[in-house]
mmCIF file of C-alpha atoms in Angstrom:
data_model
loop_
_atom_site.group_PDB
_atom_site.id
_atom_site.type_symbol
_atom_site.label_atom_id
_atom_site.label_comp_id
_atom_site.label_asym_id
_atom_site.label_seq_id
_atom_site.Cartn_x
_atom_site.Cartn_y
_atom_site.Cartn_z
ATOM 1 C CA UNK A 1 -2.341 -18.307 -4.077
ATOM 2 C CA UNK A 2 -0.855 -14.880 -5.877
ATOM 3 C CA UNK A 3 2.213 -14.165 -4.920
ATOM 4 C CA UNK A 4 4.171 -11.371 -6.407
ATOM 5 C CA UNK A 5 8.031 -10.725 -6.520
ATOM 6 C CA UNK A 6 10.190 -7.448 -7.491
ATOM 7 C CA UNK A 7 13.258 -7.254 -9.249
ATOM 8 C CA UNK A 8 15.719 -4.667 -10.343
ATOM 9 C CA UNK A 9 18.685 -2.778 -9.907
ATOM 10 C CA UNK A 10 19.294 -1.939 -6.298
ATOM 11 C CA UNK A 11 20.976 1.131 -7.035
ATOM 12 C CA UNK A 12 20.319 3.868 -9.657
ATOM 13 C CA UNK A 13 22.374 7.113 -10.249
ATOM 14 C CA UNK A 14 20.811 10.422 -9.673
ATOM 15 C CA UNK A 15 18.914 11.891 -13.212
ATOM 16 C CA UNK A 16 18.722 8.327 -14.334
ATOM 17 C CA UNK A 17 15.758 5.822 -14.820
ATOM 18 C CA UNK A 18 14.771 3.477 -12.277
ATOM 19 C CA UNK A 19 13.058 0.084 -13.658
ATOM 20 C CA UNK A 20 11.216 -2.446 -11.392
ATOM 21 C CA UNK A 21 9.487 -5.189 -12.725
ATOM 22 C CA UNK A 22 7.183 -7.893 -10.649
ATOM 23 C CA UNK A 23 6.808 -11.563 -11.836
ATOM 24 C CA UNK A 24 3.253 -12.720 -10.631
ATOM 25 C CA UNK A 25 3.200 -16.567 -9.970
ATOM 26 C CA UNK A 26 0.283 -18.973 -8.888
ATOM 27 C CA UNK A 27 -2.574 -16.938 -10.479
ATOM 28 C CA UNK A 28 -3.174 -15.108 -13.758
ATOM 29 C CA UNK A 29 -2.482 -11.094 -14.423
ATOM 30 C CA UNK A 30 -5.223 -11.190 -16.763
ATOM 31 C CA UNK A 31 -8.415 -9.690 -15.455
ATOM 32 C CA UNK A 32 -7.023 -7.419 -12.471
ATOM 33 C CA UNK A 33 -5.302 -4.367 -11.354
ATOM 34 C CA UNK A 34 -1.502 -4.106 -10.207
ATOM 35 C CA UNK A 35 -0.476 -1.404 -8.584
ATOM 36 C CA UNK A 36 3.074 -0.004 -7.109
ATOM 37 C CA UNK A 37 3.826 1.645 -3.679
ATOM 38 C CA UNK A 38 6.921 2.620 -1.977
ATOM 39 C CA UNK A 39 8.314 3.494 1.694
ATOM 40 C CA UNK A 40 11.299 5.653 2.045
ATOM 41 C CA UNK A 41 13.246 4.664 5.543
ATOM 42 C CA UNK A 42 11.505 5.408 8.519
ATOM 43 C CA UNK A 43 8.489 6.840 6.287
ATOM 44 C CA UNK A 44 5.160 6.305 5.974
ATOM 45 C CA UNK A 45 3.751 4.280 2.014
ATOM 46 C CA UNK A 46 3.071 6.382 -0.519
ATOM 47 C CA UNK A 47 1.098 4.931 -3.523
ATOM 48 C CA UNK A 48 2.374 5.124 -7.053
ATOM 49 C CA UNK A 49 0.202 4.130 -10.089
ATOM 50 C CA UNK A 50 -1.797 1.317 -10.935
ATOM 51 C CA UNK A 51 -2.129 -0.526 -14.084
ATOM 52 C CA UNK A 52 -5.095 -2.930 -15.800
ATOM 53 C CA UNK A 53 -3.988 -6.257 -17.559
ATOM 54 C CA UNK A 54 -5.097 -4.618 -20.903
ATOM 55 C CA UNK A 55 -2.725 -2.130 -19.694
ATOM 56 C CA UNK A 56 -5.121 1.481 -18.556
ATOM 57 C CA UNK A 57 -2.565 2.769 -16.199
ATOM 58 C CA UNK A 58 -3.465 5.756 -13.315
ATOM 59 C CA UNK A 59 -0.920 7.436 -11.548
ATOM 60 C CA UNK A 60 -0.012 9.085 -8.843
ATOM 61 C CA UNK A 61 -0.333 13.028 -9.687
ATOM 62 C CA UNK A 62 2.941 14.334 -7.437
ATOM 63 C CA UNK A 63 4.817 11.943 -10.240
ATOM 64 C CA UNK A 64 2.793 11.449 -12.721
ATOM 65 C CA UNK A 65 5.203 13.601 -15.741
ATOM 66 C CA UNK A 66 7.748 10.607 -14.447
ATOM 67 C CA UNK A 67 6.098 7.330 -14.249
ATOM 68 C CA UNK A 68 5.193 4.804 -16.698
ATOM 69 C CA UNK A 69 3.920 1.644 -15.994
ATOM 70 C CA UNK A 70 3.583 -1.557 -18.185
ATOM 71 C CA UNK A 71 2.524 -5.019 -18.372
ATOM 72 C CA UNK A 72 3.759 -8.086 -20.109
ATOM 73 C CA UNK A 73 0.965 -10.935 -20.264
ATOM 74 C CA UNK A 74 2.819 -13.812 -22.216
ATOM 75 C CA UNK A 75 5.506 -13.185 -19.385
ATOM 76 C CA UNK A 76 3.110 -12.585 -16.465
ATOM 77 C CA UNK A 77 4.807 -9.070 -15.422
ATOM 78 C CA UNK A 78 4.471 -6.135 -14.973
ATOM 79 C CA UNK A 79 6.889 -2.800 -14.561
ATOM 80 C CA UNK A 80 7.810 0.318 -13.307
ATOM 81 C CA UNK A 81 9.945 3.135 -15.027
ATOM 82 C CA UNK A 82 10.834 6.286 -12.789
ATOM 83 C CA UNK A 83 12.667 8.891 -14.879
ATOM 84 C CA UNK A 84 14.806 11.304 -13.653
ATOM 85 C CA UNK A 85 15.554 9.741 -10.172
ATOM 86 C CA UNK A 86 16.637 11.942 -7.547
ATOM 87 C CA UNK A 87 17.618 10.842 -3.750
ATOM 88 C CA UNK A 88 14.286 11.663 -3.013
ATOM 89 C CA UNK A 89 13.186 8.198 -4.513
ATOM 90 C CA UNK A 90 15.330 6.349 -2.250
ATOM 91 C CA UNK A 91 13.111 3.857 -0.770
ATOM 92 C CA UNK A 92 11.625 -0.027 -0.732
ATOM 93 C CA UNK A 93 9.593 -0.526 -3.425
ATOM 94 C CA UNK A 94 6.262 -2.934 -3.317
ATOM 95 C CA UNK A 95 4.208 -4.361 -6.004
ATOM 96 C CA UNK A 96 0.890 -5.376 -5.325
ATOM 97 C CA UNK A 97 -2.262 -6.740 -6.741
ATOM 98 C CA UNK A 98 -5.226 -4.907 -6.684
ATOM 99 C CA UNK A 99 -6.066 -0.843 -6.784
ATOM 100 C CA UNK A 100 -9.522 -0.518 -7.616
ATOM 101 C CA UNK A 101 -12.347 -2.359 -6.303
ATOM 102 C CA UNK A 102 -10.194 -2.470 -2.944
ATOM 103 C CA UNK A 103 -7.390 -2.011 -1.135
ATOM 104 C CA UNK A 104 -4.200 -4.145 -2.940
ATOM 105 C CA UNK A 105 -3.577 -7.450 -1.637
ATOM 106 C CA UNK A 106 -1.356 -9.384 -1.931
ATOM 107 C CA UNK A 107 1.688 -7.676 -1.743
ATOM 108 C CA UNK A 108 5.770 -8.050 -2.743
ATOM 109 C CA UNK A 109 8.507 -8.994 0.000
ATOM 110 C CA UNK A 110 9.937 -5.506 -1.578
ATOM 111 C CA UNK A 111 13.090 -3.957 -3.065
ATOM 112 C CA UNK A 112 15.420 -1.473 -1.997
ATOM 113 C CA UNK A 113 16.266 0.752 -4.650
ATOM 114 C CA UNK A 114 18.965 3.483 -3.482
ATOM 115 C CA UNK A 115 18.955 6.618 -5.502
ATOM 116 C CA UNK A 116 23.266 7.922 -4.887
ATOM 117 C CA UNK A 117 25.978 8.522 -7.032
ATOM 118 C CA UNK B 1 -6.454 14.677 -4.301
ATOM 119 C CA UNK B 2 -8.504 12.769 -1.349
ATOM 120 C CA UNK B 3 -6.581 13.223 1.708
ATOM 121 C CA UNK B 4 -6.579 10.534 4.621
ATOM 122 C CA UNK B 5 -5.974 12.135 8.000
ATOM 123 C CA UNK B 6 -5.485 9.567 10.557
ATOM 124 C CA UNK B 7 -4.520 9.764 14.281
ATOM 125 C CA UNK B 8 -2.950 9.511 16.595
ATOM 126 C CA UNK B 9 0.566 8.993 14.906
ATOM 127 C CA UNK B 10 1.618 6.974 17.847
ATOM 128 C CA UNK B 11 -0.244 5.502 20.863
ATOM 129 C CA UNK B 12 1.426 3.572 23.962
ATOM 130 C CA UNK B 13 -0.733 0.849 25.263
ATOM 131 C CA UNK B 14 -0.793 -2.298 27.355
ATOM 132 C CA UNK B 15 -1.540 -6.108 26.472
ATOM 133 C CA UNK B 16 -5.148 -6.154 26.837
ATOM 134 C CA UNK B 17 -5.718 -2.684 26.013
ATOM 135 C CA UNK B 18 -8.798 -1.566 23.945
ATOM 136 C CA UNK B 19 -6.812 0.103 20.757
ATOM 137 C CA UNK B 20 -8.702 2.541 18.330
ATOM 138 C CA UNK B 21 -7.176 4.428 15.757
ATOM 139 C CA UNK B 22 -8.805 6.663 13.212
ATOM 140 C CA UNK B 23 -8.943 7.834 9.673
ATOM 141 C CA UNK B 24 -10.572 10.932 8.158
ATOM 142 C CA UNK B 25 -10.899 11.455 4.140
ATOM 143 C CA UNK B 26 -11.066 15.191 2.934
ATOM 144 C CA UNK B 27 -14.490 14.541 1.225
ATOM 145 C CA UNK B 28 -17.176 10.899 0.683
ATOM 146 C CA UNK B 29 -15.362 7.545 -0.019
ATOM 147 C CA UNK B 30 -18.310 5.429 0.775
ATOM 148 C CA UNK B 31 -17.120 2.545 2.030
ATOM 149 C CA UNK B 32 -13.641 2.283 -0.290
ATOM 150 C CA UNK B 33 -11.183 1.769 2.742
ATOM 151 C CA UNK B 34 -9.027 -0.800 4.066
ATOM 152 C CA UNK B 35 -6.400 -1.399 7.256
ATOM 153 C CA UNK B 36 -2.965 -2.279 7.064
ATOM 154 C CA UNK B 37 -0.296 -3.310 9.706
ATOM 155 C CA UNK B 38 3.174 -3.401 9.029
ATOM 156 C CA UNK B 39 6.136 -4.259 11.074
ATOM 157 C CA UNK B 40 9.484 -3.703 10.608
ATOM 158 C CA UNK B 41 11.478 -5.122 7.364
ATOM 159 C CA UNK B 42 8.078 -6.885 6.080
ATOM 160 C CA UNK B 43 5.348 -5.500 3.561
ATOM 161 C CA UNK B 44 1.899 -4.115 5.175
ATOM 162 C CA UNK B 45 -0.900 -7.180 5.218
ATOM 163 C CA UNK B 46 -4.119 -6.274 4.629
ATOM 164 C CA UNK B 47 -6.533 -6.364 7.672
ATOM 165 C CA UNK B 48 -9.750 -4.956 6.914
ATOM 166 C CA UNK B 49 -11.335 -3.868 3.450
ATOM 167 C CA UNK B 50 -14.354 -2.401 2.235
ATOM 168 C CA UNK B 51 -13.967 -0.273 5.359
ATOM 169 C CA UNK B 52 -15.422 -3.314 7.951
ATOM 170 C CA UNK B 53 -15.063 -6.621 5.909
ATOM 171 C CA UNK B 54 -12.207 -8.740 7.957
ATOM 172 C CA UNK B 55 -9.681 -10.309 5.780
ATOM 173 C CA UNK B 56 -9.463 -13.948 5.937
ATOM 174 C CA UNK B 57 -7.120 -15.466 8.810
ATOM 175 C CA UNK B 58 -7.019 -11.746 10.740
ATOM 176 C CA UNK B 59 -8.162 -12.435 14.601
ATOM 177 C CA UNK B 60 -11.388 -11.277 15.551
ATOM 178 C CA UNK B 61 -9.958 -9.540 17.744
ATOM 179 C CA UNK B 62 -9.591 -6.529 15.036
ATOM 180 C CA UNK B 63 -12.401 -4.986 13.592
ATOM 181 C CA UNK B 64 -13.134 -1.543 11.335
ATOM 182 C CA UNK B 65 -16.240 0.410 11.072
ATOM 183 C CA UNK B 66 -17.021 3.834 9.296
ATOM 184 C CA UNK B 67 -18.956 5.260 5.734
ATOM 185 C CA UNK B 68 -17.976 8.418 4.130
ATOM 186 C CA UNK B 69 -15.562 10.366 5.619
ATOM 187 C CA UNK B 70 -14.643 8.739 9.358
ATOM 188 C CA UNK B 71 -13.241 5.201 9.873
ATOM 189 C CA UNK B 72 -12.237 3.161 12.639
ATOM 190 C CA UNK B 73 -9.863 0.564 13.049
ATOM 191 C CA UNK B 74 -10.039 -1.228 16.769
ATOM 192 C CA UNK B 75 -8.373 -3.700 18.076
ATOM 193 C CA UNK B 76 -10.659 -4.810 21.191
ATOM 194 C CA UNK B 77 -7.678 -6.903 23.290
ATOM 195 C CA UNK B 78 -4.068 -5.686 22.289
ATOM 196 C CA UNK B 79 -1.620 -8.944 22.167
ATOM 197 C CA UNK B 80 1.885 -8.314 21.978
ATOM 198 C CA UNK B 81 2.035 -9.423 18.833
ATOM 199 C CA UNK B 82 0.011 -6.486 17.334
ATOM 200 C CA UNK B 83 2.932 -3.971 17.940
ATOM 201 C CA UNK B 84 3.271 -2.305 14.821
ATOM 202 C CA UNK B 85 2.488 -0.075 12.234
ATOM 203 C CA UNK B 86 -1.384 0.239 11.417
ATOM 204 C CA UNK B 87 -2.193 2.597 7.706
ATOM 205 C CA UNK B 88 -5.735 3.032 6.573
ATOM 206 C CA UNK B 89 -5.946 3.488 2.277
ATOM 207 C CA UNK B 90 -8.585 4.945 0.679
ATOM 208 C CA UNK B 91 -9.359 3.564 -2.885
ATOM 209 C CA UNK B 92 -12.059 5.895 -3.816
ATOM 210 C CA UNK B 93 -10.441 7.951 -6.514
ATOM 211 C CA UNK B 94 -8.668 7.073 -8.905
ATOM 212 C CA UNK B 95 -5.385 7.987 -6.381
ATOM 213 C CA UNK B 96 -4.790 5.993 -4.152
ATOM 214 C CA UNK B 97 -3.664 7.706 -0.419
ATOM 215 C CA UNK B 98 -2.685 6.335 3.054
ATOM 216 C CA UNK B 99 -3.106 7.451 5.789
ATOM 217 C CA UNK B 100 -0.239 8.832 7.686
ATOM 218 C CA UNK B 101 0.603 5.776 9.918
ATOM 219 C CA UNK B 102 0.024 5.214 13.791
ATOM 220 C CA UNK B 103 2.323 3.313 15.452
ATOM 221 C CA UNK B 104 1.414 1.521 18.220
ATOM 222 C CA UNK B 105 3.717 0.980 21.095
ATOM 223 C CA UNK B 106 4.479 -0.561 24.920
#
């Protein structure tokens, strides 16, 4: 079965760029949707974009002027860039497949990213 | 922006309680819902999608009903291994929002 897994820096300074990428194993990326979410600490999931395997992306609107999202097919991956980080993006990020058509499933174990000089 | 209302944020119950929590979108989704419960450390798993449609390997035990703008998640016979965190997540627009989280509690 699908099973996804983020990587990244743990750790990004404030005003810099945060970049998560998730390796999909044991199925293809072609032909579906892949979408991030994230949790801050004690918070509740707030979703972040979504992107197609030919790469259509939608986004989140509170930050969409900050978030691109990509795919790599030949490497079966996708990613997330966050620009100008602030502490307020503190949180466990999730990758996950699925966005449209119904809810995303499976998901990533998740990776803490701390925003902190 | 569809908005998912859902309540109540927490609920204390018993093993063998009947458990029903509930989600309200600002306008129509149809039937473009689904449950999650997470507990602590671990990512939400998927219970329910397409608003009633039990995911494979969930207990019977949980169930979800609702078209439009009200949804249900219950769970008819609490076990204490359903202590956690339940979201609902609309996938109407194309936004995705959750619900605000209930936790449910002995």
């Amino acid at each position: 079965q699908v099973q996804l897994q983020e990587s990244g820096p743990g750790l990004v300074k404030p005003s810099e760029t945060l970049s998560l990428t998730c390796i999909v194993s044991g199925g293809s990326i072609w032909g579906s949707y892949w979408s991030w979410i994230r949790q801050p600490a004690g918070k509740g999931l707030e979703w972040i974009g979504r992107i197609y395997s030919s790469g259509t992306t939608n986004y989140n609107p509170s930050l969409k002027s900050r978030v691109t999202m990509s795919v790599d097919m030949s490497k079966s991956q996708f990613s997330l860039r966050l620009t100008s980080v602030t502490v307020a993006d503190t949180a466990v990020y999730y990758c996950a497949r699925g966005g449209l058509g119904g809810p995303p499933d499976p998901w990533g174990q998740g990776i803490l990213v701390t925003v902190s000089s | 922006d569809i908005q998912m209302t859902q309540s109540p944020s927490s609920l204390s119950a018993s093993v063998g309680d009947r458990v029903t929590i509930t989600c309200r979108a600002s306008q129509g989704i149809r039937n473009d819902l689904g449950w999650y419960q997470q507990k602590p450390g671990k990512a939400p798993k998927r219970l329910i999608y397409a608003a009633s449609s039990l995911q494979s390997g969930v207990p019977s035990r949980f169930s979800g009903s609702g078209f439009g703008t009200e949804f249900t998640l219950t769970i008819s016979s609490l076990q204490p291994e359903d202590f956690a965190t339940y979201y609902c997540l609309q996938h109407n627009s194309h936004s995705l929002t959750f619900g605000q989280g209930t936790k449910v509690e002995i």
